[in-house]
Protein backbone atom coordinates (compact mmCIF):
# COMPACT_ATOMS: atom_id res chain seq x y z
CA MET A 1 26.44 6.88 -9.97
CA ILE A 2 27.08 10.51 -9.77
CA ILE A 3 23.40 11.83 -8.76
CA ARG A 4 24.93 13.24 -5.03
CA LYS A 5 27.79 15.16 -6.40
CA GLU A 6 27.21 18.62 -5.03
CA SER A 7 30.49 20.61 -6.10
CA ALA A 8 29.45 19.56 -9.95
CA MET A 9 25.86 21.18 -9.75
CA GLY A 10 27.24 24.91 -9.33
CA ASP A 11 24.18 27.10 -9.58
CA ARG A 12 21.60 24.54 -11.54
CA GLN A 13 18.62 24.62 -10.10
CA LYS A 14 18.27 21.42 -8.32
CA THR A 15 15.69 18.63 -9.36
CA VAL A 16 13.51 16.51 -6.83
CA GLY A 17 12.16 13.42 -8.44
CA VAL A 18 8.79 12.07 -7.48
CA LEU A 19 7.31 8.49 -7.77
CA THR A 20 4.15 6.76 -6.65
CA GLY A 21 4.16 2.63 -6.72
CA GLY A 22 1.93 -0.42 -6.08
CA GLY A 23 -2.02 -0.09 -5.28
CA ASP A 24 -3.39 3.45 -5.65
CA VAL A 25 -4.33 4.92 -1.45
CA PRO A 26 -6.33 8.02 -0.88
CA GLY A 27 -3.71 10.77 0.35
CA LEU A 28 -1.08 10.41 -2.63
CA ASN A 29 -2.55 13.33 -4.51
CA PRO A 30 -1.97 15.51 -1.34
CA ALA A 31 1.33 14.08 -0.49
CA LEU A 32 2.37 15.11 -4.44
CA LYS A 33 1.03 18.41 -3.96
CA THR A 34 2.71 19.21 -0.89
CA LEU A 35 6.14 18.13 -2.39
CA VAL A 36 5.57 20.35 -4.92
CA THR A 37 4.72 23.55 -3.03
CA ARG A 38 7.80 22.63 -0.52
CA ALA A 39 10.00 22.18 -3.65
CA ALA A 40 8.68 25.52 -5.07
CA GLU A 41 9.56 27.56 -2.23
CA ASN A 42 12.43 25.85 -1.63
CA GLY A 43 13.91 26.48 -5.21
CA TYR A 44 13.24 23.11 -6.94
CA ARG A 45 11.99 22.09 -9.78
CA VAL A 46 10.31 19.11 -9.47
CA LEU A 47 9.89 16.20 -11.98
CA GLY A 48 7.00 13.93 -11.78
CA ILE A 49 7.81 10.45 -12.75
CA ARG A 50 4.87 8.65 -14.63
CA ARG A 51 3.51 4.93 -13.27
CA GLY A 52 5.53 4.44 -11.21
CA TRP A 53 9.23 2.81 -11.82
CA GLY A 54 8.06 2.10 -14.91
CA GLY A 55 8.64 5.50 -16.12
CA LEU A 56 11.88 5.24 -15.41
CA LEU A 57 11.63 1.58 -17.30
CA THR A 58 10.31 2.85 -20.35
CA TYR A 59 11.68 6.21 -20.21
CA ASN A 60 13.80 6.10 -23.49
CA ARG A 61 16.80 8.59 -23.41
CA ASP A 62 17.84 8.64 -27.12
CA ASP A 63 14.06 9.56 -28.06
CA PRO A 64 12.95 13.24 -27.63
CA HIS A 65 9.25 12.32 -27.28
CA SER A 66 9.93 9.44 -24.56
CA GLY A 67 9.50 12.11 -22.02
CA GLU A 68 5.65 12.42 -23.33
CA ASN A 69 4.65 9.61 -21.49
CA THR A 70 6.82 9.01 -19.06
CA LEU A 71 7.47 12.25 -17.65
CA MET A 72 5.45 15.16 -16.00
CA PRO A 73 7.24 18.61 -14.94
CA LEU A 74 4.99 19.85 -11.53
CA ASP A 75 4.35 23.41 -10.31
CA ARG A 76 1.98 24.86 -7.94
CA HIS A 77 -0.42 25.31 -11.29
CA SER A 78 -0.52 21.67 -12.01
CA VAL A 79 -1.26 20.68 -8.25
CA ARG A 80 -3.36 23.32 -7.20
CA THR A 81 -6.33 20.87 -6.99
CA VAL A 82 -5.15 17.89 -6.94
CA ASP A 83 -5.55 17.24 -2.92
CA ARG A 84 -9.41 16.90 -3.36
CA THR A 85 -9.15 13.74 -4.65
CA GLY A 86 -8.22 10.35 -3.86
CA GLY A 87 -5.70 7.64 -6.35
CA THR A 88 -2.66 9.49 -8.02
CA PHE A 89 -2.74 11.87 -10.52
CA LEU A 90 1.05 10.28 -11.56
CA HIS A 91 -0.61 7.15 -12.08
CA THR A 92 1.00 3.99 -10.50
CA SER A 93 1.74 0.00 -11.27
CA ARG A 94 4.10 -3.01 -9.53
CA THR A 95 7.02 -2.80 -12.29
CA ASN A 96 10.40 -3.65 -10.68
CA PRO A 97 13.51 -2.67 -13.03
CA GLY A 98 15.35 -5.35 -10.95
CA LYS A 99 12.81 -8.07 -12.61
CA VAL A 100 11.52 -7.83 -15.98
CA ALA A 101 10.14 -10.05 -17.42
CA PRO A 102 10.72 -10.93 -20.55
CA ALA A 103 7.72 -10.07 -22.34
CA ASP A 104 7.72 -6.52 -20.00
CA VAL A 105 11.10 -5.69 -21.77
CA PRO A 106 10.31 -2.17 -23.82
CA GLU A 107 11.05 -2.71 -27.28
CA PHE A 108 14.11 -0.40 -27.08
CA LEU A 109 16.07 -1.82 -24.87
CA ARG A 110 15.62 -5.93 -26.59
CA GLY A 111 18.98 -6.61 -28.01
CA PRO A 112 19.62 -8.15 -31.58
CA ASP A 113 19.26 -11.64 -29.51
CA PHE A 114 16.90 -11.20 -27.32
CA ASP A 115 14.13 -14.09 -27.00
CA PRO A 116 10.72 -12.70 -25.30
CA LEU A 117 10.25 -16.38 -25.12
CA ALA A 118 12.92 -16.84 -22.67
CA PRO A 119 13.10 -18.03 -18.47
CA GLY A 120 14.00 -15.37 -16.34
CA HIS A 121 14.47 -11.98 -15.79
CA HIS A 122 16.56 -9.07 -16.41
CA ASP A 123 18.02 -6.17 -13.94
CA PHE A 124 17.90 -3.26 -16.00
CA THR A 125 18.88 -1.26 -12.84
CA GLN A 126 22.10 0.52 -14.53
CA HIS A 127 19.36 1.53 -17.32
CA VAL A 128 17.34 3.03 -14.48
CA LEU A 129 20.60 4.81 -12.87
CA ALA A 130 21.65 6.19 -16.30
CA ASN A 131 18.18 7.56 -16.89
CA LEU A 132 17.93 9.70 -13.76
CA GLU A 133 21.78 11.06 -14.73
CA HIS A 134 20.53 12.19 -17.93
CA LEU A 135 17.14 13.61 -16.35
CA GLY A 136 19.65 15.15 -13.81
CA VAL A 137 17.31 14.29 -10.80
CA ASP A 138 19.42 15.29 -7.79
CA SER A 139 16.96 13.65 -5.15
CA LEU A 140 14.41 11.08 -5.58
CA ILE A 141 11.11 10.59 -3.40
CA ALA A 142 9.27 7.11 -3.51
CA ILE A 143 6.16 6.52 -2.07
CA GLY A 144 4.97 3.29 -2.21
CA GLY A 145 4.41 -0.07 0.02
CA ASP A 146 7.59 -2.61 0.87
CA ASP A 147 7.38 -3.45 -2.71
CA THR A 148 8.03 -0.34 -4.26
CA LEU A 149 10.56 1.03 -1.72
CA SER A 150 12.53 -2.08 -1.23
CA TYR A 151 13.49 -1.34 -4.88
CA ALA A 152 14.04 2.48 -3.71
CA GLU A 153 16.40 0.97 -0.56
CA ARG A 154 18.24 -1.08 -3.92
CA LEU A 155 19.05 2.41 -5.86
CA PHE A 156 19.93 4.09 -2.46
CA ARG A 157 22.68 1.00 -2.24
CA GLU A 158 23.73 2.09 -5.50
CA GLY A 159 24.52 5.66 -4.68
CA VAL A 160 21.29 7.57 -5.19
CA SER A 161 20.15 10.27 -3.21
CA VAL A 162 16.34 8.92 -1.96
CA VAL A 163 13.60 10.00 0.52
CA ALA A 164 11.19 7.32 1.02
CA ILE A 165 7.17 7.85 2.05
CA PRO A 166 5.30 4.68 3.40
CA LYS A 167 1.64 4.32 2.09
CA THR A 168 -0.45 1.17 2.06
CA MET A 169 -3.93 0.72 3.19
CA ASP A 170 -2.55 -2.66 5.11
CA ASN A 171 -0.37 -0.47 6.93
CA ASP A 172 1.97 -3.32 6.97
CA VAL A 173 5.84 -1.62 5.74
CA PHE A 174 7.36 -2.42 8.97
CA GLY A 175 9.62 0.46 10.42
CA THR A 176 6.47 2.69 10.95
CA ASP A 177 3.14 2.39 13.00
CA TYR A 178 1.40 4.28 10.28
CA CYS A 179 1.16 4.51 6.01
CA ILE A 180 -0.81 6.72 4.25
CA GLY A 181 -4.15 5.07 3.12
CA PHE A 182 -4.66 2.73 5.91
CA SER A 183 -7.20 5.45 8.28
CA THR A 184 -9.30 5.70 5.05
CA ALA A 185 -9.27 2.02 4.14
CA VAL A 186 -10.77 1.27 7.41
CA THR A 187 -13.44 4.03 7.68
CA ARG A 188 -14.65 3.35 4.31
CA SER A 189 -14.88 -0.60 5.60
CA VAL A 190 -16.44 0.48 8.74
CA ASN A 191 -19.10 2.43 6.49
CA PHE A 192 -19.77 -0.44 4.09
CA ILE A 193 -19.92 -3.10 7.19
CA HIS A 194 -23.18 -1.02 8.90
CA ASN A 195 -24.54 -0.07 5.88
CA LEU A 196 -24.57 -3.83 4.69
CA ARG A 197 -26.57 -4.66 8.69
CA THR A 198 -29.47 -3.09 6.60
CA SER A 199 -29.90 -6.46 4.52
CA ALA A 200 -27.99 -8.96 6.58
CA GLY A 201 -30.64 -8.08 8.96
CA SER A 202 -33.70 -8.00 6.98
CA HIS A 203 -32.76 -11.17 5.03
CA GLU A 204 -31.79 -12.70 8.37
CA ARG A 205 -28.06 -14.03 7.30
CA ILE A 206 -24.65 -14.21 7.67
CA ALA A 207 -23.06 -11.49 6.12
CA VAL A 208 -19.70 -12.37 4.82
CA VAL A 209 -17.07 -9.08 4.47
CA GLU A 210 -13.99 -9.83 2.58
CA LEU A 211 -11.15 -7.20 2.74
CA PHE A 212 -8.04 -6.53 1.47
CA GLY A 213 -5.04 -7.03 3.77
CA ARG A 214 -2.44 -9.69 1.83
CA ASN A 215 -0.34 -11.12 4.91
CA SER A 216 -1.69 -8.04 7.32
CA GLY A 217 -4.84 -8.60 9.22
CA GLU A 218 -4.80 -5.52 10.30
CA THR A 219 -7.31 -3.74 7.94
CA SER A 220 -9.92 -6.88 9.07
CA LEU A 221 -9.12 -6.76 12.72
CA ILE A 222 -9.43 -2.90 13.26
CA SER A 223 -12.58 -2.64 11.13
CA ALA A 224 -14.35 -5.27 12.80
CA TYR A 225 -13.29 -3.88 15.97
CA LEU A 226 -14.49 -0.31 15.45
CA ALA A 227 -17.33 -1.75 13.35
CA GLY A 228 -18.43 -3.89 16.24
CA VAL A 229 -18.46 -7.28 14.10
CA ASP A 230 -19.16 -10.86 15.59
CA ARG A 231 -15.95 -12.55 14.43
CA ALA A 232 -12.91 -11.78 12.34
CA LEU A 233 -10.73 -14.05 10.14
CA ILE A 234 -7.06 -12.37 9.85
CA SER A 235 -4.29 -13.09 7.61
CA GLU A 236 -1.93 -14.51 10.12
CA VAL A 237 -4.15 -17.06 11.95
CA PRO A 238 -5.16 -20.30 9.86
CA PHE A 239 -8.65 -20.80 10.75
CA ASP A 240 -11.46 -23.38 11.42
CA VAL A 241 -14.31 -23.27 9.21
CA GLU A 242 -16.29 -25.78 11.45
CA ARG A 243 -15.83 -23.81 14.70
CA LEU A 244 -16.27 -20.42 13.12
CA ALA A 245 -20.09 -21.84 11.61
CA LEU A 246 -20.75 -22.58 15.12
CA LEU A 247 -19.86 -19.52 16.30
CA LEU A 248 -21.49 -17.93 14.03
CA GLN A 249 -24.74 -19.78 14.53
CA GLU A 250 -24.27 -18.84 18.15
CA ASP A 251 -24.09 -15.06 17.36
CA LYS A 252 -27.06 -15.30 14.85
CA ARG A 253 -28.95 -16.48 17.71
CA SER A 254 -28.46 -14.19 20.28
CA ASN A 255 -28.88 -11.15 18.14
CA ARG A 256 -32.58 -9.89 17.98
CA SER A 257 -32.30 -9.04 14.51
CA ASN A 258 -31.25 -13.13 13.75
CA TYR A 259 -27.82 -12.20 11.70
CA ALA A 260 -24.35 -12.48 12.53
CA MET A 261 -21.61 -10.91 10.37
CA VAL A 262 -17.63 -11.82 10.11
CA THR A 263 -15.06 -9.85 8.35
CA VAL A 264 -11.87 -11.53 6.44
CA SER A 265 -8.91 -10.42 4.87
CA GLU A 266 -8.25 -11.87 1.41
CA GLY A 267 -4.83 -13.18 2.57
CA ALA A 268 -6.58 -15.30 5.48
CA SER A 269 -6.67 -19.18 5.05
CA MET A 270 -8.22 -22.59 6.84
CA ILE A 271 -6.26 -24.81 8.77
CA GLY A 272 -4.19 -27.28 6.69
CA GLY A 273 -5.49 -24.85 3.80
CA GLN A 274 -3.34 -21.94 1.55
CA THR A 275 -4.53 -18.82 1.04
CA VAL A 276 -6.65 -18.01 -2.61
CA GLU A 277 -4.39 -16.74 -5.16
CA TYR A 278 -4.91 -16.28 -9.10
CA GLY A 279 -3.10 -15.00 -12.30
CA GLN A 280 0.59 -14.85 -12.62
CA GLU A 281 2.91 -13.43 -9.89
CA ASP A 282 3.90 -9.88 -10.53
CA ALA A 283 7.76 -8.75 -10.34
CA TYR A 284 7.26 -8.49 -6.71
CA GLY A 285 6.57 -12.46 -6.55
CA HIS A 286 3.09 -11.88 -5.67
CA LYS A 287 0.09 -13.44 -7.08
CA LYS A 288 -3.33 -11.25 -7.36
CA LEU A 289 -5.39 -12.29 -3.56
CA GLY A 290 -9.13 -12.53 -3.61
CA GLY A 291 -11.80 -15.56 -2.97
CA ILE A 292 -11.42 -16.41 0.12
CA GLY A 293 -14.43 -14.94 1.36
CA VAL A 294 -16.20 -17.30 -1.03
CA VAL A 295 -14.80 -20.12 0.20
CA VAL A 296 -15.59 -19.04 3.44
CA SER A 297 -19.42 -18.38 2.73
CA GLU A 298 -20.04 -21.55 0.39
CA ALA A 299 -18.97 -23.65 3.87
CA VAL A 300 -20.69 -22.13 6.53
CA LYS A 301 -23.62 -22.23 4.20
CA GLY A 302 -23.26 -25.80 3.89
CA LEU A 303 -22.55 -26.35 7.48
CA THR A 304 -25.13 -23.82 9.28
CA GLY A 305 -27.49 -24.21 6.58
CA SER A 306 -28.16 -20.66 6.97
CA HIS A 307 -28.30 -18.13 3.86
CA ILE A 308 -25.24 -16.25 3.07
CA ILE A 309 -24.24 -12.09 2.18
CA TYR A 310 -21.12 -12.55 0.20
CA GLN A 311 -19.47 -8.79 -0.05
CA GLN A 312 -16.31 -8.50 -1.36
CA LEU A 313 -15.09 -4.67 -0.55
CA SER A 314 -11.36 -4.49 -2.43
CA TYR A 315 -10.70 -1.52 -4.52
CA LEU A 316 -13.96 0.41 -2.62
CA MET A 317 -11.97 0.52 0.37
CA ARG A 318 -9.50 2.68 -1.16
CA SER A 319 -11.38 4.78 -3.66
CA GLY A 320 -12.79 8.10 -3.18
CA ALA A 321 -11.37 11.17 -1.19
CA PRO A 322 -9.00 10.60 1.39
CA ASP A 323 -10.15 11.26 5.43
CA SER A 324 -8.72 13.89 7.67
CA LEU A 325 -6.02 11.99 9.23
CA ASP A 326 -4.81 10.58 6.09
CA LEU A 327 -4.65 14.12 4.94
CA MET A 328 -2.88 15.06 8.13
CA VAL A 329 -0.22 12.38 7.72
CA ALA A 330 -0.23 13.06 3.87
CA TYR A 331 1.17 16.86 4.59
CA ASN A 332 3.25 15.90 7.21
CA TYR A 333 5.14 13.43 5.55
CA ALA A 334 5.91 15.38 2.90
CA ASN A 335 6.60 18.05 4.53
CA MET A 336 9.22 15.93 6.37
CA THR A 337 10.63 14.79 3.30
CA MET A 338 11.32 18.24 1.87
CA ASP A 339 13.27 18.93 5.40
CA LEU A 340 15.32 16.04 4.95
CA ILE A 341 15.84 16.66 1.42
CA SER A 342 16.49 20.82 1.94
CA GLU A 343 19.33 19.48 4.85
CA GLY A 344 20.60 17.10 2.72
CA MET A 345 19.92 13.71 4.27
CA SER A 346 19.21 10.75 2.00
CA GLY A 347 18.60 7.15 2.36
CA ARG A 348 15.87 7.65 5.43
CA MET A 349 11.76 6.65 5.39
CA VAL A 350 9.59 9.05 6.79
CA SER A 351 7.63 7.36 9.84
CA LEU A 352 5.43 7.66 12.87
CA GLN A 353 6.32 5.70 15.87
CA GLY A 354 4.46 6.25 19.12
CA GLY A 355 2.43 8.83 17.74
CA THR A 356 5.89 10.72 17.07
CA TYR A 357 6.92 11.59 13.55
CA ARG A 358 10.55 10.24 12.70
CA HIS A 359 12.53 9.39 9.98
CA ILE A 360 14.64 6.05 10.01
CA PRO A 361 16.95 4.17 7.64
CA ILE A 362 15.13 3.26 4.63
CA SER A 363 17.20 -0.21 5.23
CA THR A 364 14.66 -0.70 7.85
CA ILE A 365 11.63 -1.61 5.77
CA MET A 366 14.30 -4.72 4.71
CA GLN A 367 14.46 -5.99 8.65
CA GLY A 368 11.92 -7.65 9.30
CA GLU A 369 7.95 -8.34 8.78
CA LYS A 370 4.78 -6.10 10.22
CA ARG A 371 1.83 -8.13 11.31
CA VAL A 372 -1.04 -8.08 13.57
CA ASP A 373 0.24 -8.94 17.56
CA VAL A 374 -2.00 -12.15 17.41
CA ALA A 375 -1.13 -12.52 21.63
CA GLU A 376 -2.14 -8.80 22.16
CA LEU A 377 -4.62 -8.07 19.87
CA TYR A 378 -6.86 -11.35 18.98
CA ASP A 379 -8.93 -14.36 20.41
CA LEU A 380 -7.34 -17.08 18.84
CA GLU A 381 -10.62 -19.35 19.98
CA GLU A 382 -13.13 -16.73 19.57
CA TYR A 383 -11.58 -15.34 16.01
CA ARG A 384 -12.45 -11.70 17.37
CA PRO A 385 -10.62 -8.74 18.35
CA LYS A 386 -9.21 -9.04 21.36
CA VAL A 387 -8.25 -4.98 22.72
CA ARG A 388 -8.81 -4.95 26.21
CA HIS A 389 -5.45 -2.98 28.12
CA VAL A 390 -4.53 0.26 25.87
CA LEU A 391 -3.10 1.88 27.85
CA GLY A 392 0.58 2.98 26.79
CA LYS A 393 -0.19 2.07 23.61
CA PRO A 394 0.01 4.12 20.68
CA MET A 395 -2.78 5.07 18.66
CA PHE A 396 -3.19 1.88 16.31
CA LEU A 397 -1.89 -0.34 19.05
CA TYR A 398 0.92 -1.01 17.32
């Protein structure tokens, strides 16, 4: 791979490629606008890659029209107003070019002996590398969670100049205290939880609110903490549903309006049980999650006799425009990223650590898993946040 070679570029305008992968979150479009604006100021051309890594997988170098569906040249005019909306105008996917199922292999990459029903996966990383070189991409910016960024780390090891921006509403990318999208997801959750009190109180019911959070229960924990929810179930701690039912009955009786509330991470599970998954695994080995809230609701109803309000917030948590904190972090991460590229640095991920903006090796994301500090922040007996001593802790308690 020769993307890094400076001497061969001469006076050619350098090209920065950018893509967004994984789930959408508020703050992606503001980050993209800032990247494009700064790039233009620094004399770079920006090439938007559509649908995450899927754009580089499906781009056909031999088809002059292939770029119409996979690429999007970006300039100040095209991004002028995008920061006012959520999501990502570049679109996104969970494609992993290093692990492509036979049924998902683009037609032009299928050889004469290709069998779409054969087991196993295909690695098209060499195809992606050739596409990046063909497109003249000098630096690549990947915005995503740990799955998307794990492939960015793979490309860096292959010789691509890469800078990563962490985003995920679960806030679970290892190496950073904060990922774009987390604040808005919590803000949305807190607002919806408070709104749900109206019906829960009016009908004297137990409300079960299921929130996104595959392996990290931070959204359930922090949302419950800020909204004053009675109990919170998190991905890291299997729960005893009989004990939960007793606690919620106690909460309900002690409430003058005779209702109780519990938040549930989608990745939570009962003691001795499993997470509720469905569908086929994606390219990163994950099945879809969702439905543990139904299991909890039915079990609690059977144990208490109380009527239940079950609300799965899911995509509502990450829909709409970003809040002010996600705007700030998106702008700052993007500016840091362009600083790194202008300084000729690569293989880095921008991050927040202890309230300070930093950049770290992108390989850091592969060195651990970011999870709730149960001993510090969670009451194992009471199934609720345990946030008492915050002196010396960073803003998001991690």
